[in-house]
Coordinates of C-alpha atoms and ligand atoms in Angstrom, one line a residue:
X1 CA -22.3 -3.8 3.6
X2 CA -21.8 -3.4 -0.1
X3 CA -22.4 -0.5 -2.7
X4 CA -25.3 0.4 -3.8
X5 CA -28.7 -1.6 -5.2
X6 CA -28.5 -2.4 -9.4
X7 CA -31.0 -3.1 -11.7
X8 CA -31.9 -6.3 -10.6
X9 CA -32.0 -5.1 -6.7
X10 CA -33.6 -1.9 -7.4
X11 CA -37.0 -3.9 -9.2
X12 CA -36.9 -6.9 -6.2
X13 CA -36.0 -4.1 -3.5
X14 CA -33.6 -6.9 -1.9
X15 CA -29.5 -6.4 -1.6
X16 CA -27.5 -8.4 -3.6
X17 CA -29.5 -10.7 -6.1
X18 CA -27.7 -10.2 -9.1
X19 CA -24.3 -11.7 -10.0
X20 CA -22.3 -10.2 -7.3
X21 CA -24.7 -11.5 -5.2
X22 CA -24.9 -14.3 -6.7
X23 CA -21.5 -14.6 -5.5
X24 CA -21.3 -13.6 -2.2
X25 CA -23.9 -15.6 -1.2
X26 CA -22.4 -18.6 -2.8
X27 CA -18.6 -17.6 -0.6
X28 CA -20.9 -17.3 2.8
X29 CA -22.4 -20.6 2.1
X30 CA -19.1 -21.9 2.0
X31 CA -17.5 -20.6 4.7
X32 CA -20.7 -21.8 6.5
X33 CA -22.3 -18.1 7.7
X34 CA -26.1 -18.8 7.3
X35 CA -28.3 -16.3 5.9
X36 CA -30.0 -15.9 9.4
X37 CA -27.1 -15.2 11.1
X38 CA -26.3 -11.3 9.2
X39 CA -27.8 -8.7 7.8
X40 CA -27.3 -7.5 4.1
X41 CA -27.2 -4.1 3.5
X42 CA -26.0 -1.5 1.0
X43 CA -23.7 1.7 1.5
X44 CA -26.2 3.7 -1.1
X45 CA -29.8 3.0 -1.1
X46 CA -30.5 4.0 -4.7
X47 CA -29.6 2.4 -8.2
X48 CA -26.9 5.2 -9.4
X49 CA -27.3 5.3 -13.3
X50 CA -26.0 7.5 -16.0
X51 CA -28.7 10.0 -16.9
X52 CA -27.8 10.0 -20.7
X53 CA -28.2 5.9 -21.3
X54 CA -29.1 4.4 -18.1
X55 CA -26.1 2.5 -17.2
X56 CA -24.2 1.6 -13.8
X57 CA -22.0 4.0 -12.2
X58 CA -20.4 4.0 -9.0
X59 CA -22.2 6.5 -6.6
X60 CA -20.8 10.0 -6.2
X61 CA -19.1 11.0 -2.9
X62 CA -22.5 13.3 -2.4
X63 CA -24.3 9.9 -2.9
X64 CA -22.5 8.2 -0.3
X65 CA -22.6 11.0 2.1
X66 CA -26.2 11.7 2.0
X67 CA -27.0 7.7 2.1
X68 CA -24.6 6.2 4.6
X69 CA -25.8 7.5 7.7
X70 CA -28.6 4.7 7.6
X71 CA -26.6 2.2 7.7
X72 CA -24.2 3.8 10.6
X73 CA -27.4 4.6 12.7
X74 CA -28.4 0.7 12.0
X75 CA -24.9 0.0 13.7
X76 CA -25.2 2.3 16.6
X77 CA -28.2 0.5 17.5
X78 CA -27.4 -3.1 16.9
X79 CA -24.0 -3.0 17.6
X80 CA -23.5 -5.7 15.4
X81 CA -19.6 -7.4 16.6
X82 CA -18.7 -7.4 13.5
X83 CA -19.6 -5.9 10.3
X84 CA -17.7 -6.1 6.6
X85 CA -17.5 -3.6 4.2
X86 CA -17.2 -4.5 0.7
X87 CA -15.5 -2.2 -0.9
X88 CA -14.2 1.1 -1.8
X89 CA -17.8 2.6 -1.6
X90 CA -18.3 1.1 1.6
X91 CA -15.1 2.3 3.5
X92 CA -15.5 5.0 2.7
X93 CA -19.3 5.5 3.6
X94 CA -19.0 3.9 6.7
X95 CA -16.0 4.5 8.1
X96 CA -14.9 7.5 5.8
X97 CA -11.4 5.7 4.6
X98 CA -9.9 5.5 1.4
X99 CA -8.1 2.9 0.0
X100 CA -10.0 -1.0 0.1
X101 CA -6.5 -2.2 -1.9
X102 CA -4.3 -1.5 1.1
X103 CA -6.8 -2.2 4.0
X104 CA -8.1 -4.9 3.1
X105 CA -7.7 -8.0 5.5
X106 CA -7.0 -5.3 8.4
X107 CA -9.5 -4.9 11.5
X108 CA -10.5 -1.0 12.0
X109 CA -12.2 -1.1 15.9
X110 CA -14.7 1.9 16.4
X111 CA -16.7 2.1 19.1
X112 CA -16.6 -1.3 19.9
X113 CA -17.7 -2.8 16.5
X114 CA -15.0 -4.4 14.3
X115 CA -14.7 -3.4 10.9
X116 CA -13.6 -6.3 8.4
X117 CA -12.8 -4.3 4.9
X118 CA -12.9 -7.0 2.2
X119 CA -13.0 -6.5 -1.8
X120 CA -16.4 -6.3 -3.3
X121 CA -17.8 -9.8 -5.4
X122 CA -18.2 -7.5 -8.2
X123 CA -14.0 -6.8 -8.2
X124 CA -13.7 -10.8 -8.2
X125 CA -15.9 -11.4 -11.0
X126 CA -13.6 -9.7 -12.9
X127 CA -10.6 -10.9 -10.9
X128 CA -11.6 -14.6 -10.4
X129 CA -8.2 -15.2 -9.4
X130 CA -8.8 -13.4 -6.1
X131 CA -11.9 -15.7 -4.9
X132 CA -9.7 -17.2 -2.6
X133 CA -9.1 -13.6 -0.6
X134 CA -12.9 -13.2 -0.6
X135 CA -13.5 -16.6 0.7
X136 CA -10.6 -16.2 3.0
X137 CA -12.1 -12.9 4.6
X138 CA -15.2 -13.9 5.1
X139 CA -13.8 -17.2 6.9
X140 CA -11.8 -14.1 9.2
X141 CA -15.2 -12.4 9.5
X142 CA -16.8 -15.6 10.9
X143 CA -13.9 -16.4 13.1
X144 CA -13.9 -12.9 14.5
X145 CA -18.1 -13.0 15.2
X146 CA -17.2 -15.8 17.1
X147 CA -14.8 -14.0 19.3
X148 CA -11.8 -15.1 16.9
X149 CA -8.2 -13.1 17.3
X150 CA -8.6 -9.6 15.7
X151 CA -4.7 -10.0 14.5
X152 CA -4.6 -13.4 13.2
X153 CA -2.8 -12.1 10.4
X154 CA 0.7 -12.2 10.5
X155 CA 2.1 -10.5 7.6
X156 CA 5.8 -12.1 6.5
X157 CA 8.6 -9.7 6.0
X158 CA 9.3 -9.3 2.4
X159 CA 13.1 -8.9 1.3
X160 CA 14.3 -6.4 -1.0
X161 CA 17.6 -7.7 -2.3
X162 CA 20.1 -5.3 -3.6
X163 CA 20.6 -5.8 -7.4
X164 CA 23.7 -8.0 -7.2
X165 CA 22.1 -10.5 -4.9
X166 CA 19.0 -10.5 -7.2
X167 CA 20.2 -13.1 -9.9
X168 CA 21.3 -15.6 -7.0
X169 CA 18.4 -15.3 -5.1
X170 CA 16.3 -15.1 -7.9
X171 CA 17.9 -18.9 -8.9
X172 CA 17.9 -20.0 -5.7
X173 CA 14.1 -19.7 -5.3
X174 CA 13.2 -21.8 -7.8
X175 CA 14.8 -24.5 -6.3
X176 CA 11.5 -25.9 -4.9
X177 CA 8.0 -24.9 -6.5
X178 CA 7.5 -21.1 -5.9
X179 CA 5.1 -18.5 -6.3
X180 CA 5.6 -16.0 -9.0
X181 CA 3.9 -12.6 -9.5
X182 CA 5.0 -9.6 -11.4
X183 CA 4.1 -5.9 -11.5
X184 CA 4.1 -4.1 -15.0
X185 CA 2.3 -0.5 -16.0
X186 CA -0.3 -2.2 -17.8
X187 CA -1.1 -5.3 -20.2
X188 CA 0.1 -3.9 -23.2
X189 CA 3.9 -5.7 -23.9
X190 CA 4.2 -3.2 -27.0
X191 CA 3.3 0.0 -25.5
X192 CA 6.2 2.8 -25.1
X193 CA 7.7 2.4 -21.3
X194 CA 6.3 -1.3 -21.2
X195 CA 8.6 -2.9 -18.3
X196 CA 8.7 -5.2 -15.5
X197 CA 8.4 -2.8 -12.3
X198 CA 8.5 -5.9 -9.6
X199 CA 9.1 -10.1 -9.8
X200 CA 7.6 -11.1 -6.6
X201 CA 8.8 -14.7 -5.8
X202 CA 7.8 -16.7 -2.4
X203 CA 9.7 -20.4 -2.8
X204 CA 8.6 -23.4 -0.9
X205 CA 11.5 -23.9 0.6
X206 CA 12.3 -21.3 3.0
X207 CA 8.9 -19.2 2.9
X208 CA 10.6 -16.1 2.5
X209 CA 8.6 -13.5 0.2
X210 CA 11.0 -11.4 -2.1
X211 CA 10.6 -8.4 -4.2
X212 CA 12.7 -7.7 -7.0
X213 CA 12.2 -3.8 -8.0
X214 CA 13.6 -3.9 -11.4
X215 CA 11.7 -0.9 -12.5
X216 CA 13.3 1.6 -9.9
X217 CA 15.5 3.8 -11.2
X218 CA 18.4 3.1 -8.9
X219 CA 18.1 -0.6 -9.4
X220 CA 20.4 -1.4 -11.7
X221 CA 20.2 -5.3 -12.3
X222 CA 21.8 -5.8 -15.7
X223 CA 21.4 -9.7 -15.5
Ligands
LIG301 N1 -25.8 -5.5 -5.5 C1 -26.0 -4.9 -4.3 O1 -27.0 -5.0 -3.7 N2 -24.9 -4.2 -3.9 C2 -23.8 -4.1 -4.5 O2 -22.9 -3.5 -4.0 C3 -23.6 -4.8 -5.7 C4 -24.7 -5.5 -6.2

């Protein structure tokens, strides 16, 4: 289930053709989920434009409320094992939640359906660097059709290290090759309050995801 129809959609009347679909079409075939086996559908069933020069927007809340029930009343009577919901505008039309950054990747069970949130294509075009948690999902939402484990996940425990430890550990991850991300308000390096707020470091050698909160207040990490 994805958003809402654009331009594109709206003149072939057919869910996502354009680049998103594009896409997400390419990511099924991939994961090998055939065309036949699932339905495409959108959250909102009309192209939401700006009135003053025609252009995209995302649906209103009124939108999604007066659309979504046709997709819920196609669940209630397909019952569909599993159905996933890409994006924002499609948790919260379908199962009215909030949030697609933080539940994303986890199973909601409602009335016997699972729910698979996922980001939308559109998100990765823009963040192509998150094509792999796409493909990833939809791999999930294969394996859960098929009667996979709902909590195949298993989420590491990250550690926090208190700011005297973070130099050491900090050194002693980059022993072996590691995985390095970092949290900062924006892009902008010269803008006022420009800092680092998190270094996020997984190392090869013992697996262990850590989280150095530089930009708390009370973490006072002078090296
Ligand atoms: N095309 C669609 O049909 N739906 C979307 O959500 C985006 C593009």
């Amino acid at each position: 289930v994805g958003e809402a129809p654009g331009a594109q959609e709206e003149l072939q009347d057919r869910p996502f053709i354009g680049r998103s679909g594009q896409l997400l079409r390419e990511l099924l075939a991939e994961v090998g989920i055939q065309p036949a086996q699932i339905r495409i559908d959108n959250t909102v069933v009309c192209h939401p434009t700006f009135a003053h020069n025609g252009k995209d927007r995302k649906p209103s809340n009124k939108e999604i409320k007066a659309c979504a029930g046709h997709v819920q009343t196609y669940i209630e009577r397909n019952k569909p094992r599993v159905v996933g919901l890409l994006g924002d505008v499609a948790l919260r039309g379908v199962l009215g939640l909030a949030g697609i950054s933080d539940r994303r990747g986890q199973v909601v069970e409602r009335d016997g359906v699972l729910y698979l949130p996922m980001f939308h294509p559109a998100y990765i075009l823009r963040n192509m660097g998150r094509r792999s948690v796409l493909r990833a999902d939809l791999e999930r939402l294969k394996s859960l059709s098929e009667g996979g484990n709902v909590h195949t996940y298993k989420y590491p425990e990250v550690y926090v290290p208190p700011a005297d430890e973070a130099p050491d550990i900090i050194r002693s991850c980059f022993e072996a090759p590691v995985g390095l991300d970092y949290e900062t308000p924006g892009l902008d390096v010269l803008a006022p309050g420009f800092c680092l707020i998190t270094i996020n470091l997984c190392s090869t050698k013992d697996h262990r995801p850590v989280v150095i909160p530089l930009g708390h207040p009370e973490y006072e990490c002078s090296d």
